[in-house]
Coordinates of C-alpha atoms in Angstrom, one line a residue:
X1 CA 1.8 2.9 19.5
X2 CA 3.2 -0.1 20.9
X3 CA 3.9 -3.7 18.5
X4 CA 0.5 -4.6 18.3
X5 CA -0.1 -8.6 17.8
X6 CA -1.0 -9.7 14.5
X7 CA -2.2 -12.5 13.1
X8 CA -1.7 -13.3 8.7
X9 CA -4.1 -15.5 7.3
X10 CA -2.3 -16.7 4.4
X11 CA 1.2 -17.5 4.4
X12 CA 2.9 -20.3 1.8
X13 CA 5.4 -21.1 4.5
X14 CA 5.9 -25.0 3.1
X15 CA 6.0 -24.2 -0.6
X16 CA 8.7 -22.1 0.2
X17 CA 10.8 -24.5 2.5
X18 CA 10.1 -26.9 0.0
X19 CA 9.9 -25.9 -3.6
X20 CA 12.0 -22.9 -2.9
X21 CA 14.5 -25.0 -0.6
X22 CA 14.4 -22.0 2.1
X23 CA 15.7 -23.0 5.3
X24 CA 13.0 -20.6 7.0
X25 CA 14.6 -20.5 10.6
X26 CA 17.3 -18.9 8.7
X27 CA 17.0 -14.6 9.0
X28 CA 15.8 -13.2 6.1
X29 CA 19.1 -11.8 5.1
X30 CA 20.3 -15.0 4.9
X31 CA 18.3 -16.4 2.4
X32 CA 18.7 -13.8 0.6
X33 CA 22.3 -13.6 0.4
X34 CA 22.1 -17.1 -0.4
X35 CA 19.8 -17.1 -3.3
X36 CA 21.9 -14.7 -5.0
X37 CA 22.6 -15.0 -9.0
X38 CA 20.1 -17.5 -8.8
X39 CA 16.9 -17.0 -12.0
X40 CA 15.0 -20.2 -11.3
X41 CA 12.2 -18.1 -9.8
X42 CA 11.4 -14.3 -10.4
X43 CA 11.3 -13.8 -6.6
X44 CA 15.1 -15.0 -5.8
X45 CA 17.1 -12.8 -3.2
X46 CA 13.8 -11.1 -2.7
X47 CA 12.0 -13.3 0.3
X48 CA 10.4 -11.2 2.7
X49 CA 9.3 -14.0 5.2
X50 CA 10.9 -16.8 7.8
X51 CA 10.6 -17.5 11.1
X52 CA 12.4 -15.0 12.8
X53 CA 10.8 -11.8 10.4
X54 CA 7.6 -13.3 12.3
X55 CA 8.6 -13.0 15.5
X56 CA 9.9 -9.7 15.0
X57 CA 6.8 -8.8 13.4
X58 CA 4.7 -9.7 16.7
X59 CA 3.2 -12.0 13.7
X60 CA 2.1 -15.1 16.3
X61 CA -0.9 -16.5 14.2
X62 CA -0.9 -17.5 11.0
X63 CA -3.0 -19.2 8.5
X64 CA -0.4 -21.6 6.9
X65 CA -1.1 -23.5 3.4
X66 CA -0.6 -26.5 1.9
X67 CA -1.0 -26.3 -1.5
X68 CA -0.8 -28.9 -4.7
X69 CA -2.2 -28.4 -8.2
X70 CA -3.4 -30.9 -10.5
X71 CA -3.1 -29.3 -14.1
X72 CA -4.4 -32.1 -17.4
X73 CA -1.1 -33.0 -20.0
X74 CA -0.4 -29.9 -21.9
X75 CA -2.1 -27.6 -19.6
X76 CA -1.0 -23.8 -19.4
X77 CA -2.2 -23.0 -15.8
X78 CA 0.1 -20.3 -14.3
X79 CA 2.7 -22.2 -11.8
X80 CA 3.6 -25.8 -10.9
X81 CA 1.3 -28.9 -11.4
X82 CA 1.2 -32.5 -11.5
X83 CA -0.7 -35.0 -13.4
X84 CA -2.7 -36.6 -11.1
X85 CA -4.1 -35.8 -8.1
X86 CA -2.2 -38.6 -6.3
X87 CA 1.0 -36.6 -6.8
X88 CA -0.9 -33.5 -5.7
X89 CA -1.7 -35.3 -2.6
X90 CA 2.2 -36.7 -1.6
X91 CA 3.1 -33.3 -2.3
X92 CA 0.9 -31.9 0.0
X93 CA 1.8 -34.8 2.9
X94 CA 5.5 -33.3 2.2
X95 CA 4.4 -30.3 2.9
X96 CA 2.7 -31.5 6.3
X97 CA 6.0 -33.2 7.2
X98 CA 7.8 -30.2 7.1
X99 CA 5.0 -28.4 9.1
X100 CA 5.6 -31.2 11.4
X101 CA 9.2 -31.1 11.9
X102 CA 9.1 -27.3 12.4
X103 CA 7.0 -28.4 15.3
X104 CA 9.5 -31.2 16.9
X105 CA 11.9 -28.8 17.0
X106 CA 9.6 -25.9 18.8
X107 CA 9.7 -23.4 16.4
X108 CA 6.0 -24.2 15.3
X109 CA 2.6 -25.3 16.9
X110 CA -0.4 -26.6 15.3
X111 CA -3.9 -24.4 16.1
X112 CA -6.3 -27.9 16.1
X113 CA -9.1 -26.3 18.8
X114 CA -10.0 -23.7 20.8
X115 CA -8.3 -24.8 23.6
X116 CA -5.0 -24.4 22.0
X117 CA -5.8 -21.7 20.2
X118 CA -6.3 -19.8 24.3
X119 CA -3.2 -21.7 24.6
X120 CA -1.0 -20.1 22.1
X121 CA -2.6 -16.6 22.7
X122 CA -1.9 -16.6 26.4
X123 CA 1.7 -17.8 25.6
X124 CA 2.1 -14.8 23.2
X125 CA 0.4 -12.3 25.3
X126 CA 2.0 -12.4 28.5
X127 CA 4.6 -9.4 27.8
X128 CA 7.4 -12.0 28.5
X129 CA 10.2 -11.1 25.9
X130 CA 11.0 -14.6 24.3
X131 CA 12.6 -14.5 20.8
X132 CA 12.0 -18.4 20.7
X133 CA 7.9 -18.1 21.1
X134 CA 6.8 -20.6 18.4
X135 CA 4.4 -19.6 15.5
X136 CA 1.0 -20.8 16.1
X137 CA -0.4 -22.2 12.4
X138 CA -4.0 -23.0 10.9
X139 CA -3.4 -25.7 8.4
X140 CA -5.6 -24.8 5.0
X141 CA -5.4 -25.7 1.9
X142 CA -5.2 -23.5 -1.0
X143 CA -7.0 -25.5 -4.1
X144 CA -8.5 -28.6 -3.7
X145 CA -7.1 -30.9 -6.9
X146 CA -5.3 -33.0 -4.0
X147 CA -7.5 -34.2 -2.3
X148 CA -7.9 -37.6 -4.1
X149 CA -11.5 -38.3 -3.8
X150 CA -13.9 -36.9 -1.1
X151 CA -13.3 -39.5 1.4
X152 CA -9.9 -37.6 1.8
X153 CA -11.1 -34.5 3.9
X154 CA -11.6 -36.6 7.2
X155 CA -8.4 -37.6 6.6
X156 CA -6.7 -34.3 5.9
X157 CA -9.0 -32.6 9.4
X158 CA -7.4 -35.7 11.3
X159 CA -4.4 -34.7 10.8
X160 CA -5.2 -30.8 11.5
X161 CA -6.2 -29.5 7.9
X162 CA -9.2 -26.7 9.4
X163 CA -9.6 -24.7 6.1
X164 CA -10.1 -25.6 2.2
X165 CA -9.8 -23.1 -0.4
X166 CA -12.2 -25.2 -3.3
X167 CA -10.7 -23.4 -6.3
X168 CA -7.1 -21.7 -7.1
X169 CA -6.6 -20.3 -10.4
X170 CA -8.2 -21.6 -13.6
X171 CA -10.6 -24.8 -13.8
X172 CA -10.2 -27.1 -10.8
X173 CA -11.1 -30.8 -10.3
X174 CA -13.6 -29.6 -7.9
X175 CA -14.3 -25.8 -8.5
X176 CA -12.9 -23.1 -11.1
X177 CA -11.1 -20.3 -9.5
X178 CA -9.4 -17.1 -10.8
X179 CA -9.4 -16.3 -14.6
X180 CA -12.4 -19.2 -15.0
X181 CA -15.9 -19.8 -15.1
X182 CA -18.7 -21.9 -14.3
X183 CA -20.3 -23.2 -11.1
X184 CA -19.2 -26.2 -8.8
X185 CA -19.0 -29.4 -10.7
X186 CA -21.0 -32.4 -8.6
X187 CA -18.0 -33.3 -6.6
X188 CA -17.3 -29.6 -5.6
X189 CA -21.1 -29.8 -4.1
X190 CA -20.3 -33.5 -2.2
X191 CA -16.6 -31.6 -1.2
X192 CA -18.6 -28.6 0.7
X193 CA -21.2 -31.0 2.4
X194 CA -18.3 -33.0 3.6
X195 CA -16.4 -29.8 4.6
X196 CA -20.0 -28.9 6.6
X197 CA -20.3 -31.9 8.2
X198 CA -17.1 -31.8 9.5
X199 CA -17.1 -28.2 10.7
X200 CA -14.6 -26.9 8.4
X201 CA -13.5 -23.6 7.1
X202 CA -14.7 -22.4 3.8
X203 CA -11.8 -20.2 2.0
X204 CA -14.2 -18.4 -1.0
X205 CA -10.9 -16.9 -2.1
X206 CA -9.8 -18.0 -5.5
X207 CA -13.7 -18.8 -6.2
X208 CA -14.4 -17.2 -9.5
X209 CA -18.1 -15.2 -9.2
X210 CA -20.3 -18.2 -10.7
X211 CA -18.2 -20.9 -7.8
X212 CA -18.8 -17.7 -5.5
X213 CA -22.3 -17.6 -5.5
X214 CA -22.7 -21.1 -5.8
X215 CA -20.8 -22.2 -2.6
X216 CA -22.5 -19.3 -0.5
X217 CA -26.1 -20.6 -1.5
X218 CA -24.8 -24.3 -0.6
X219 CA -22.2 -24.2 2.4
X220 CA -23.8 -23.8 5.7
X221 CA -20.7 -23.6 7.7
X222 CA -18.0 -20.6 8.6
X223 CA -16.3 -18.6 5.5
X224 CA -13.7 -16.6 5.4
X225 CA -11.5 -15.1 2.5
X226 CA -8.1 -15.3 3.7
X227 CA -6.7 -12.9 0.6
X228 CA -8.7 -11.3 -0.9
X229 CA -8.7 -7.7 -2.1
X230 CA -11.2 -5.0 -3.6
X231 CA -12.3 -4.9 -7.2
X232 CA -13.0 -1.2 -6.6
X233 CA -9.5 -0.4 -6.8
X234 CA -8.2 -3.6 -9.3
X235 CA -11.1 -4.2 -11.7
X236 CA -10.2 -8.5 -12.0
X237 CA -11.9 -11.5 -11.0
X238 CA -9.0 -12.0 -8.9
X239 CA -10.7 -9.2 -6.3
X240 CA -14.1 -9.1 -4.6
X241 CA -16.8 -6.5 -6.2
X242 CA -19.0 -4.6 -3.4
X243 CA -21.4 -7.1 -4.2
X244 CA -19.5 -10.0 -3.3
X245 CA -17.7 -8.1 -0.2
X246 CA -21.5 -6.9 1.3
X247 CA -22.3 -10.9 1.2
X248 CA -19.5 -11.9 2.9
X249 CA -20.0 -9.5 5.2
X250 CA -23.7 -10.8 6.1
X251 CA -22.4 -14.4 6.8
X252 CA -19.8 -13.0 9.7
X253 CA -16.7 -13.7 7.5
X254 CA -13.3 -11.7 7.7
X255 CA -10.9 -10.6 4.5
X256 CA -7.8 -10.6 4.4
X257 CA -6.1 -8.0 2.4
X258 CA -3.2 -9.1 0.3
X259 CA 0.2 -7.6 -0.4
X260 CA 0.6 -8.6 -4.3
X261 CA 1.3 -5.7 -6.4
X262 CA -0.6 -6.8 -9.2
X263 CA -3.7 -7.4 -7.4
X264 CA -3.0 -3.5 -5.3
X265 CA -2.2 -1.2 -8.9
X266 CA -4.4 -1.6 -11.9
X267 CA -2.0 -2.3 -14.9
X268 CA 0.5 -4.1 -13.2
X269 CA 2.6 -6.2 -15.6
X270 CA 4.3 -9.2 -14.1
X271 CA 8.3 -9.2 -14.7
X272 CA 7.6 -5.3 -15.8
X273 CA 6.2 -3.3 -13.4
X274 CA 8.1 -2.4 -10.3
X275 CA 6.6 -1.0 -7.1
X276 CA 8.1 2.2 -7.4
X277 CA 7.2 2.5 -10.6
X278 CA 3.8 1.8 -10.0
X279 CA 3.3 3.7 -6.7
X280 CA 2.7 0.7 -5.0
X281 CA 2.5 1.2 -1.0
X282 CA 1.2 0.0 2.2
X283 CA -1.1 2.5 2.3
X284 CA -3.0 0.7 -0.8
X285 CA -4.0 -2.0 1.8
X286 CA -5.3 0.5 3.8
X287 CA -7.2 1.6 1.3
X288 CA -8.7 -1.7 0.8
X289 CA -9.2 -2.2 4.6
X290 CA -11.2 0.9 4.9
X291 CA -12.9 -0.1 1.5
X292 CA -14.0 -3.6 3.3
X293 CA -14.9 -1.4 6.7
X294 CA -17.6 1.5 4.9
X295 CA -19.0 -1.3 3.5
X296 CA -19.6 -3.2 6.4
X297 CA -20.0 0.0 8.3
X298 CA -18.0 -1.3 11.4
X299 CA -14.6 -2.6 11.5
X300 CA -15.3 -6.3 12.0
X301 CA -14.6 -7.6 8.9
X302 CA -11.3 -6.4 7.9
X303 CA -7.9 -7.6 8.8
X304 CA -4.5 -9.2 6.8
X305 CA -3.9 -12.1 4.6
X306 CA -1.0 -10.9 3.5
X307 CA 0.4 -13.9 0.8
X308 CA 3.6 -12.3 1.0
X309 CA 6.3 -14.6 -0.8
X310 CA 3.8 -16.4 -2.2
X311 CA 5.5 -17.0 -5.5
X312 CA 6.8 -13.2 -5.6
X313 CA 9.0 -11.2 -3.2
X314 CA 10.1 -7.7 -2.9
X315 CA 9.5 -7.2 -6.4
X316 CA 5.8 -7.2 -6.0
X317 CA 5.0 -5.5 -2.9
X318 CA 4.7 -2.7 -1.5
X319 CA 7.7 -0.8 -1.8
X320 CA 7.8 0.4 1.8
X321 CA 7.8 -3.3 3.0
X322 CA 11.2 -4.7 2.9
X323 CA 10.2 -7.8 5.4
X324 CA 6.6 -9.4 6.7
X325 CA 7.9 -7.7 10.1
X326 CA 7.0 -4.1 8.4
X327 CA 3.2 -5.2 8.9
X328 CA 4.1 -3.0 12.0
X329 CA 3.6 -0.2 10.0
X330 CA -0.3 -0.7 9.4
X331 CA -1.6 0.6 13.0
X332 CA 0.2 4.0 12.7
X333 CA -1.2 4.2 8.9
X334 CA -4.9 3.4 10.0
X335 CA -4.4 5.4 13.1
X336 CA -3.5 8.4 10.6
X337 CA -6.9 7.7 8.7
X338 CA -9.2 8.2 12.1
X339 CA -9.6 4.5 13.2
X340 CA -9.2 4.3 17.3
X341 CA -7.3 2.0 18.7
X342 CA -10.3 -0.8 19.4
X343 CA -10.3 -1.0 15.8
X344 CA -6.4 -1.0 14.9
X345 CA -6.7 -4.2 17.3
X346 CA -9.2 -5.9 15.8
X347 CA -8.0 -5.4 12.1
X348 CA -4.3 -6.7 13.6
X349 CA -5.6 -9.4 15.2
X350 CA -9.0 -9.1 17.1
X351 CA -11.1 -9.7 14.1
X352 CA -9.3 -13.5 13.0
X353 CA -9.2 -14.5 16.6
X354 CA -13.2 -13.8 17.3
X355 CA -13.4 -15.7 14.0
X356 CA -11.3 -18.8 14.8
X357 CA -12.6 -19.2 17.9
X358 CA -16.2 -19.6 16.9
X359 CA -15.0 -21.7 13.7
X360 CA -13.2 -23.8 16.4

């Protein structure tokens, strides 16, 4: 088969350029040569993602976060936070900036519409061999503790911000997400009317069931679930049961199927496990794509959000994926499985770009 297009709807491309101080034009080699005897983060000299891995990938469209975490004094949420949600927010305009720059200097370009969404794809799809194409991004937000006060989200979809992810993990200052409980507190409610009336993208990823079910009965709006995998196969609140999948399904949304090991193999044991160990493969995801396709009973609803180097590298994924560009390897693996061609495309790409264009 030839290198199909794909698109990834969930990359933390700024976290990394920022918090990680990756230079993400660099090749991946690079960073990883560079990173070496370093033990500030458990995923050093194992990045799997830049610029370039893209590119060779055939990985034009992404779904691109920002991403800030407001955690109380003393708090013991997994990760980075700050204080206040004023921090959370300059964080996240840092973030932008960098998106920003990226852009200035060609290497990036902002999906705001449909317009330049036909744009971007007609650029990529031409057959024109161009190692310089630049990466075509949806600005979302995973969590929403930055977003000061509600008045914020017109500002934040001025500037390009198309997707909000309510929750992330634990209790949020609008919704709980992974490991929590509890429904959408009062501003989580006036976030998701806001978020309607402005035509936004609801992310339920993150949600934890109670938020779930909560923001499905209220938001009126598109939803996706940009990574997101099956609790079939990983019994945690982290994953989607059936249940939860089947209504999803119903509203027209597409899931992305994530690459972290712990969220593929039951049992996995962060700093412990290793994917070898664990039998951890690409052909897991494939599992959880056809998982996400009998229950739908088409393959509309299936595709990649892949979250690679999103706070772990090669450590935690799929052994036989040594760079984002092995994503290549998923139409031969579904192709092996029965699936035609049609529906190779449309997990790869088809599926997210029927999606954005109707959310846009």
């Amino acid at each position: 088969m030839s290198k199909l297009f794909f698109v990834d709807a969930h990359l933390d491309l700024s976290m990394n350029a920022l918090e990680w101080n990756r230079d993400l034009r660099w090749p991946v080699e690079e960073i990883n040569m560079s990173e070496a005897g370093m033990t500030d983060k458990p995923d050093r000299s194992r990045a799997t993602t830049t610029l370039p891995e893209l590119r060779k990938g055939n990985i034009g469209l992404v779904v691109a976060t920002q991403i800030g975490r407001v955690i109380e004094k003393n708090g013991s949420l997994p990760g980075a936070g700050w204080h206040s949600p004023e921090q959370a927010w300059a964080q996240t305009q840092g973030q932008l900036a960098w998106y920003k720059a990226m852009e200035e200097e060609g290497q990036m370009v902002m999906i705001r519409d449909k317009e330049s969404l036909e744009k971007h794809l007609d650029l990529w799809m031409n057959d024109e061999p161009d190692d310089n194409k630049p990466i075509g991004y949806i600005l979302s937000l995973e969590g929403a503790d930055s977003i000061v006060n509600v008045s914020y989200v017109e500002r934040a979809y001025n500037y390009g911000l198309r997707a909000i992810g309510p929750a992330h993990y634990g209790p949020g200052r609008y919704a709980n997400g992974t490991d929590s409980s509890g429904r959408l507190n009062q501003m989580g409610i006036d976030l998701l009317k806001e978020m309607d009336r402005l035509g936004m993208i609801l992310d339920a990823t993150h949600l934890n069931d109670d938020a779930f079910w909560h923001a499905l009965e209220i938001y009126k709006g598109n939803i996706w679930a940009s990574h997101n995998n099956c609790r079939a196969f990983v019994n945690h609140n982290r994953q989607f049961s059936d249940e939860m999948i089947k209504a999803l399904i119903e509203r027209g949304a597409v899931i992305g199927i994530a690459l972290d090991a712990w969220m593929m193999v039951p049992n996995w044991v962060r700093g412990v496990s290793t994917p070898e160990g664990m039998n951890c493969n690409l052909e897991i995801m494939i599992n959880n794509i056809d998982r996400v396709c009998q229950i739908a009973g088409n393959t509309d609803h299936a595709a990649v959000g892949s979250d690679l180097d999103g706070a772990f590298g090669t450590e935690q994924c799929p052994y036989d994926l040594k760079t984002i560009a092995d994503l290549q390897k998923i139409p031969q693996m579904l192709k092996n499985r029965g699936y035609s061609d049609d529906d190779i495309e449309k997990i790869a790409s088809g599926n997210w770009i029927r999606f954005i264009k109707k959310a846009l």
